[in-house]
């Protein structure tokens, strides 16, 4: 019956496939030039003896990788990143969950509260870092002044919250918690809103306690969103760079705030060891790649695109 | 009966406590902003030397005095940021819509692989792209120009993914009828499909504009002169570029950098919230056709 169904064919002529590529071409051209090419170039530089001055290169092998993996700085930066994550991820996720549960009850004032909690994440991170750096100043920062009112004064050797080895990284992490908790809470709130009301009614009819309702209705229904949030947090953890660039400038005190991206920056811009920087960056690409594959699978499953 | 009433009362009390708690948290979240404004309106000497921080208030015109420190670089940076953010937002919508349309409505070879590339571009830490992107701008002869701040960010993975979701919610029949009316495919996309999902388009434009305004790491790698600083770069380089700055001066510049964002945030609040929480929704752009 080709005659009866002629219309779709008329609308989608045989060049339908090339039409798709025409629509894709401009965006993909930008992605290839400014994303894919830099990534591939980085991987190439990591296995060659690239000379930035003459721009010549010869493939050399994995010596940079060996150098990077053997260096103490790498393991130090991994530990620092983990230290940051250990403060940042649980605090943000728990804070967001609590905040979302609290916001569910606030019906009338919810728009205002939403705007307040979302405000930190639209601020440029550099600006936020400057604000927090001022708050962390020794003696004169607002944090120390507040503590002074309570009666907690620091001794004369106090180097400030960002000047103490063990405190600096958690203090930076706290700024990121402040920035991201509200956003995550709103994401979780919209997930809570999608739970059908009848699920709660069934739970109530069955005589479930508040805690049981949370554990067997709310939590399983939000688990997908929570997992997506977790991936988002891990990606943000890998993106932490400008916070350190602004707040401790050189990764001080005694390298306690040098995380992996900052180490790449330091290799490339301070030591001019482009090969080492590229090798480390390539390892990061690989780790990020695995995360993306997981995220992609999850997204596809949720949307039924697989 | 009595037990039931008691239960109800407890519930109401609990609700009140939750309201108190949530507003307390809201105040805590706003504290850093309060500190920013407070520091900015102090006279220059007070913040660093005096301990009597909370004792005296100053008239607002003190703040403009701090602005005299860096008036020209700030004006230039604000202009640059507005140009760059506006252009990037526009390009993101146009290019993202075209690519999103292909991903949403067409079948072609390599669709999965290309979409993986799009997703990958969203997750790679910008700090590790600094060197190659810097080198690329040098090769393309756009290093330290506004073009170097626009071109690398003129389409983002987020824009494409977001437009794919948004356009896949548009019924095929709408596109077909537009084609029957004699519109080309591109015209159907930009004159029929996009207007029909204008809330999503507006959301994307605002979110991308703000995201571009806040970009710091890669722009830092491709700019050298103050003529081409955006606001975020000016903030990041404030202390190394200008000597003798006090924290009150810095906070005034931070406020100046935040004000345009604050205006956009207040005006487009609803759309920003919708776009920001997109990751958690089944269809980030909403189910509206």
Tab-separated table of N, CA, C and O in Angstrom, chain B residues 53-128:
chain	number	residue	atom	x	y	z
B	53	UNK	N	34.443	45.503	64.834
B	53	UNK	CA	33.904	45.277	63.503
B	53	UNK	C	32.433	45.622	63.437
B	53	UNK	O	31.954	46.216	62.492
B	54	UNK	N	31.705	45.248	64.452
B	54	UNK	CA	30.261	45.367	64.412
B	54	UNK	C	29.771	46.646	65.079
B	54	UNK	O	28.601	46.779	65.370
B	55	UNK	N	30.666	47.599	65.341
B	55	UNK	CA	30.257	48.719	66.166
B	55	UNK	C	29.723	49.902	65.372
B	55	UNK	O	28.825	50.589	65.822
B	56	UNK	N	30.250	50.163	64.183
B	56	UNK	CA	29.816	51.381	63.502
B	56	UNK	C	29.355	51.103	62.074
B	56	UNK	O	29.909	50.276	61.369
B	57	UNK	N	28.338	51.815	61.661
B	57	UNK	CA	27.836	51.694	60.290
B	57	UNK	C	28.302	52.891	59.476
B	57	UNK	O	28.502	53.982	60.009
B	58	UNK	N	28.440	52.677	58.187
B	58	UNK	CA	28.907	53.766	57.345
B	58	UNK	C	27.896	54.098	56.268
B	58	UNK	O	27.188	53.220	55.800
B	59	UNK	N	27.823	55.369	55.841
B	59	UNK	CA	26.893	55.702	54.752
B	59	UNK	C	27.278	54.993	53.461
B	59	UNK	O	28.439	54.643	53.247
B	60	UNK	N	26.290	54.810	52.603
B	60	UNK	CA	26.494	53.980	51.408
B	60	UNK	C	27.504	54.598	50.446
B	60	UNK	O	28.156	53.877	49.694
B	61	UNK	N	27.657	55.925	50.470
B	61	UNK	CA	28.543	56.524	49.466
B	61	UNK	C	30.002	56.141	49.693
B	61	UNK	O	30.842	56.339	48.836
B	62	UNK	N	30.298	55.565	50.873
B	62	UNK	CA	31.654	55.049	51.089
B	62	UNK	C	31.998	53.981	50.051
B	62	UNK	O	33.132	53.851	49.626
B	63	UNK	N	30.958	53.182	49.684
B	63	UNK	CA	31.205	52.071	48.766
B	63	UNK	C	31.722	52.569	47.429
B	63	UNK	O	32.624	51.989	46.842
B	64	UNK	N	31.149	53.674	46.929
B	64	UNK	CA	31.594	54.180	45.633
B	64	UNK	C	33.033	54.650	45.722
B	64	UNK	O	33.757	54.648	44.733
B	65	UNK	N	33.476	55.053	46.930
B	65	UNK	CA	34.868	55.467	47.087
B	65	UNK	C	35.814	54.302	46.783
B	65	UNK	O	36.840	54.469	46.147
B	66	UNK	N	35.424	53.092	47.244
B	66	UNK	CA	36.267	51.925	46.965
B	66	UNK	C	36.328	51.637	45.465
B	66	UNK	O	37.325	51.150	44.962
B	67	UNK	N	35.225	51.932	44.783
B	67	UNK	CA	35.171	51.636	43.351
B	67	UNK	C	36.210	52.431	42.573
B	67	UNK	O	36.596	52.057	41.474
B	68	UNK	N	36.673	53.563	43.153
B	68	UNK	CA	37.638	54.392	42.440
B	68	UNK	C	38.972	53.679	42.242
B	68	UNK	O	39.793	54.099	41.434
B	69	UNK	N	39.195	52.611	42.972
B	69	UNK	CA	40.475	51.904	42.868
B	69	UNK	C	40.673	51.340	41.470
B	69	UNK	O	41.733	51.483	40.868
B	70	UNK	N	39.659	50.663	40.976
B	70	UNK	CA	39.820	50.013	39.674
B	70	UNK	C	38.624	50.304	38.786
B	70	UNK	O	37.887	49.405	38.409
B	71	UNK	N	38.377	51.568	38.444
B	71	UNK	CA	37.149	51.844	37.691
B	71	UNK	C	37.215	51.378	36.248
B	71	UNK	O	36.301	50.747	35.742
B	72	UNK	N	38.340	51.659	35.566
B	72	UNK	CA	38.398	51.327	34.155
B	72	UNK	C	38.455	49.824	33.905
B	72	UNK	O	37.639	49.300	33.140
B	73	UNK	N	39.376	49.093	34.551
B	73	UNK	CA	39.383	47.638	34.324
B	73	UNK	C	38.031	47.004	34.623
B	73	UNK	O	37.603	46.104	33.899
B	74	UNK	N	37.356	47.525	35.652
B	74	UNK	CA	36.060	46.949	36.005
B	74	UNK	C	35.030	47.203	34.912
B	74	UNK	O	34.293	46.303	34.512
B	75	UNK	N	35.040	48.470	34.375
B	75	UNK	CA	34.086	48.792	33.328
B	75	UNK	C	34.345	47.936	32.092
B	75	UNK	O	33.434	47.380	31.494
B	76	UNK	N	35.625	47.831	31.726
B	76	UNK	CA	35.992	47.018	30.557
B	76	UNK	C	35.569	45.570	30.775
B	76	UNK	O	34.977	44.934	29.889
B	77	UNK	N	35.845	45.038	31.974
B	77	UNK	CA	35.524	43.639	32.251
B	77	UNK	C	34.015	43.407	32.194
B	77	UNK	O	33.565	42.388	31.655
B	78	UNK	N	33.256	44.343	32.730
B	78	UNK	CA	31.793	44.179	32.696
B	78	UNK	C	31.297	44.165	31.254
B	78	UNK	O	30.479	43.326	30.878
B	79	UNK	N	31.817	45.114	30.434
B	79	UNK	CA	31.407	45.142	29.025
B	79	UNK	C	31.774	43.823	28.351
B	79	UNK	O	30.949	43.216	27.654
B	80	UNK	N	33.024	43.378	28.550
B	80	UNK	CA	33.459	42.114	27.937
B	80	UNK	C	32.560	40.968	28.352
B	80	UNK	O	32.141	40.150	27.529
B	81	UNK	N	32.264	40.891	29.645
B	81	UNK	CA	31.448	39.786	30.145
B	81	UNK	C	30.063	39.803	29.512
B	81	UNK	O	29.534	38.748	29.163
B	82	UNK	N	29.498	41.000	29.377
B	82	UNK	CA	28.148	41.080	28.793
B	82	UNK	C	28.196	40.611	27.332
B	82	UNK	O	27.365	39.802	26.895
B	83	UNK	N	29.205	41.086	26.581
B	83	UNK	CA	29.325	40.675	25.173
B	83	UNK	C	29.506	39.159	25.083
B	83	UNK	O	28.789	38.461	24.349
B	84	UNK	N	30.475	38.641	25.853
B	84	UNK	CA	30.812	37.220	25.752
B	84	UNK	C	29.637	36.352	26.197
B	84	UNK	O	29.252	35.403	25.500
B	85	UNK	N	29.019	36.677	27.340
B	85	UNK	CA	27.919	35.844	27.838
B	85	UNK	C	26.733	35.882	26.894
B	85	UNK	O	26.127	34.840	26.616
B	86	UNK	N	26.408	37.085	26.389
B	86	UNK	CA	25.273	37.193	25.474
B	86	UNK	C	25.490	36.381	24.212
B	86	UNK	O	24.626	35.613	23.792
B	87	UNK	N	26.677	36.539	23.614
B	87	UNK	CA	26.969	35.812	22.377
B	87	UNK	C	26.946	34.306	22.619
B	87	UNK	O	26.364	33.548	21.829
B	88	UNK	N	27.581	33.874	23.697
B	88	UNK	CA	27.629	32.434	23.962
B	88	UNK	C	26.233	31.875	24.211
B	88	UNK	O	25.910	30.786	23.734
B	89	UNK	N	25.401	32.618	24.952
B	89	UNK	CA	24.045	32.129	25.216
B	89	UNK	C	23.290	31.942	23.903
B	89	UNK	O	22.646	30.917	23.675
B	90	UNK	N	23.416	32.952	23.014
B	90	UNK	CA	22.723	32.885	21.732
B	90	UNK	C	23.223	31.710	20.893
B	90	UNK	O	22.442	30.910	20.367
B	91	UNK	N	24.561	31.594	20.787
B	91	UNK	CA	25.133	30.509	19.980
B	91	UNK	C	24.768	29.147	20.555
B	91	UNK	O	24.475	28.206	19.812
B	92	UNK	N	24.770	29.034	21.881
B	92	UNK	CA	24.423	27.764	22.507
B	92	UNK	C	23.006	27.355	22.145
B	92	UNK	O	22.750	26.184	21.858
B	93	UNK	N	22.092	28.327	22.145
B	93	UNK	CA	20.705	27.997	21.818
B	93	UNK	C	20.608	27.555	20.365
B	93	UNK	O	20.018	26.515	20.051
B	94	UNK	N	21.225	28.315	19.445
B	94	UNK	CA	21.086	28.012	18.018
B	94	UNK	C	21.765	26.676	17.679
B	94	UNK	O	21.138	25.763	17.118
B	95	UNK	N	23.052	26.553	18.045
B	95	UNK	CA	23.779	25.329	17.712
B	95	UNK	C	23.239	24.132	18.489
B	95	UNK	O	23.106	23.029	17.947
B	96	UNK	N	22.909	24.371	19.763
B	96	UNK	CA	22.364	23.286	20.580
B	96	UNK	C	21.025	22.813	20.046
B	96	UNK	O	20.748	21.614	20.037
B	97	UNK	N	20.196	23.753	19.573
B	97	UNK	CA	18.890	23.367	19.038
B	97	UNK	C	19.059	22.529	17.779
B	97	UNK	O	18.388	21.511	17.612
B	98	UNK	N	19.971	22.954	16.887
B	98	UNK	CA	20.175	22.200	15.647
B	98	UNK	C	20.637	20.778	15.960
B	98	UNK	O	20.068	19.796	15.465
B	99	UNK	N	21.662	20.659	16.822
B	99	UNK	CA	22.177	19.327	17.138
B	99	UNK	C	21.156	18.526	17.938
B	99	UNK	O	20.949	17.333	17.679
B	100	UNK	N	20.492	19.189	18.887
B	100	UNK	CA	19.491	18.499	19.692
B	100	UNK	C	18.351	17.975	18.835
B	100	UNK	O	17.830	16.886	19.071
B	101	UNK	N	17.989	18.753	17.813
B	101	UNK	CA	16.928	18.325	16.888
B	101	UNK	C	17.339	17.049	16.176
B	101	UNK	O	16.550	16.096	16.064
B	102	UNK	N	18.583	17.010	15.684
B	102	UNK	CA	19.049	15.807	14.987
B	102	UNK	C	19.033	14.600	15.927
B	102	UNK	O	18.609	13.510	15.551
B	103	UNK	N	19.486	14.817	17.177
B	103	UNK	CA	19.519	13.695	18.118
B	103	UNK	C	18.116	13.252	18.522
B	103	UNK	O	17.875	12.070	18.758
B	104	UNK	N	17.181	14.198	18.592
B	104	UNK	CA	15.849	13.859	19.090
B	104	UNK	C	14.981	13.243	18.013
B	104	UNK	O	14.201	12.339	18.270
B	105	UNK	N	15.077	13.749	16.777
B	105	UNK	CA	14.082	13.392	15.766
B	105	UNK	C	14.638	12.579	14.609
B	105	UNK	O	13.901	12.246	13.698
B	106	UNK	N	15.929	12.303	14.592
B	106	UNK	CA	16.470	11.617	13.419
B	106	UNK	C	17.255	10.388	13.839
B	106	UNK	O	17.773	10.310	14.940
B	107	UNK	N	17.282	9.435	12.904
B	107	UNK	CA	18.121	8.258	13.107
B	107	UNK	C	19.291	8.347	12.141
B	107	UNK	O	19.101	8.637	10.963
B	108	UNK	N	20.480	8.160	12.619
B	108	UNK	CA	21.641	8.192	11.716
B	108	UNK	C	22.735	7.337	12.316
B	108	UNK	O	22.689	6.962	13.498
B	109	UNK	N	23.691	7.012	11.449
B	109	UNK	CA	24.769	6.130	11.908
B	109	UNK	C	25.678	6.898	12.870
B	109	UNK	O	25.960	8.078	12.672
B	110	UNK	N	26.121	6.248	13.928
B	110	UNK	CA	27.033	6.866	14.875
B	110	UNK	C	26.341	7.756	15.882
B	110	UNK	O	26.983	8.561	16.551
B	111	UNK	N	25.024	7.611	16.015
B	111	UNK	CA	24.279	8.467	16.943
B	111	UNK	C	24.772	8.282	18.378
B	111	UNK	O	25.073	9.249	19.082
B	112	UNK	N	24.896	7.015	18.793
B	112	UNK	CA	25.310	6.745	20.172
B	112	UNK	C	26.701	7.278	20.436
B	112	UNK	O	26.952	7.908	21.463
B	113	UNK	N	27.616	7.028	19.502
B	113	UNK	CA	28.994	7.468	19.697
B	113	UNK	C	29.080	8.984	19.792
B	113	UNK	O	29.763	9.537	20.666
B	114	UNK	N	28.348	9.667	18.896
B	114	UNK	CA	28.378	11.128	18.919
B	114	UNK	C	27.783	11.672	20.211
B	114	UNK	O	28.288	12.636	20.781
B	115	UNK	N	26.709	11.018	20.691
B	115	UNK	CA	26.103	11.500	21.930
B	115	UNK	C	27.031	11.248	23.117
B	115	UNK	O	27.077	12.041	24.062
B	116	UNK	N	27.787	10.147	23.052
B	116	UNK	CA	28.797	9.903	24.085
B	116	UNK	C	29.832	11.027	24.093
B	116	UNK	O	30.257	11.472	25.162
B	117	UNK	N	30.211	11.456	22.900
B	117	UNK	CA	31.171	12.564	22.804
B	117	UNK	C	30.600	13.811	23.466
B	117	UNK	O	31.292	14.512	24.219
B	118	UNK	N	29.309	14.057	23.194
B	118	UNK	CA	28.651	15.227	23.794
B	118	UNK	C	28.678	15.129	25.313
B	118	UNK	O	29.036	16.080	26.015
B	119	UNK	N	28.313	13.951	25.838
B	119	UNK	CA	28.293	13.778	27.290
B	119	UNK	C	29.700	13.907	27.870
B	119	UNK	O	29.897	14.504	28.927
B	120	UNK	N	30.678	13.353	27.138
B	120	UNK	CA	32.054	13.411	27.640
B	120	UNK	C	32.517	14.848	27.787
B	120	UNK	O	33.201	15.198	28.753
B	121	UNK	N	32.102	15.699	26.818
B	121	UNK	CA	32.561	17.079	26.873
B	121	UNK	C	32.024	17.802	28.105
B	121	UNK	O	32.559	18.819	28.516
B	122	UNK	N	30.944	17.267	28.701
B	122	UNK	CA	30.378	17.916	29.878
B	122	UNK	C	31.187	17.627	31.131
B	122	UNK	O	31.101	18.362	32.113
B	123	UNK	N	31.933	16.534	31.135
B	123	UNK	CA	32.481	16.059	32.400
B	123	UNK	C	33.982	16.230	32.531
B	123	UNK	O	34.527	15.975	33.593
B	124	UNK	N	34.663	16.650	31.476
B	124	UNK	CA	36.115	16.735	31.573
B	124	UNK	C	36.531	17.996	32.333
B	124	UNK	O	36.067	19.088	32.021
B	125	UNK	N	37.372	17.855	33.361
B	125	UNK	CA	37.787	19.008	34.148
B	125	UNK	C	38.488	20.043	33.286
B	125	UNK	O	39.424	19.712	32.558
B	126	UNK	N	38.030	21.304	33.328
B	126	UNK	CA	38.639	22.328	32.470
B	126	UNK	C	40.114	22.571	32.775
B	126	UNK	O	40.857	22.939	31.872
B	127	UNK	N	40.524	22.314	34.008
B	127	UNK	CA	41.917	22.615	34.355
B	127	UNK	C	42.890	21.814	33.500
B	127	UNK	O	43.984	22.281	33.181
B	128	UNK	N	42.500	20.584	33.091
B	128	UNK	CA	43.439	19.787	32.321
B	128	UNK	C	43.365	20.105	30.832
B	128	UNK	O	44.161	19.607	30.058
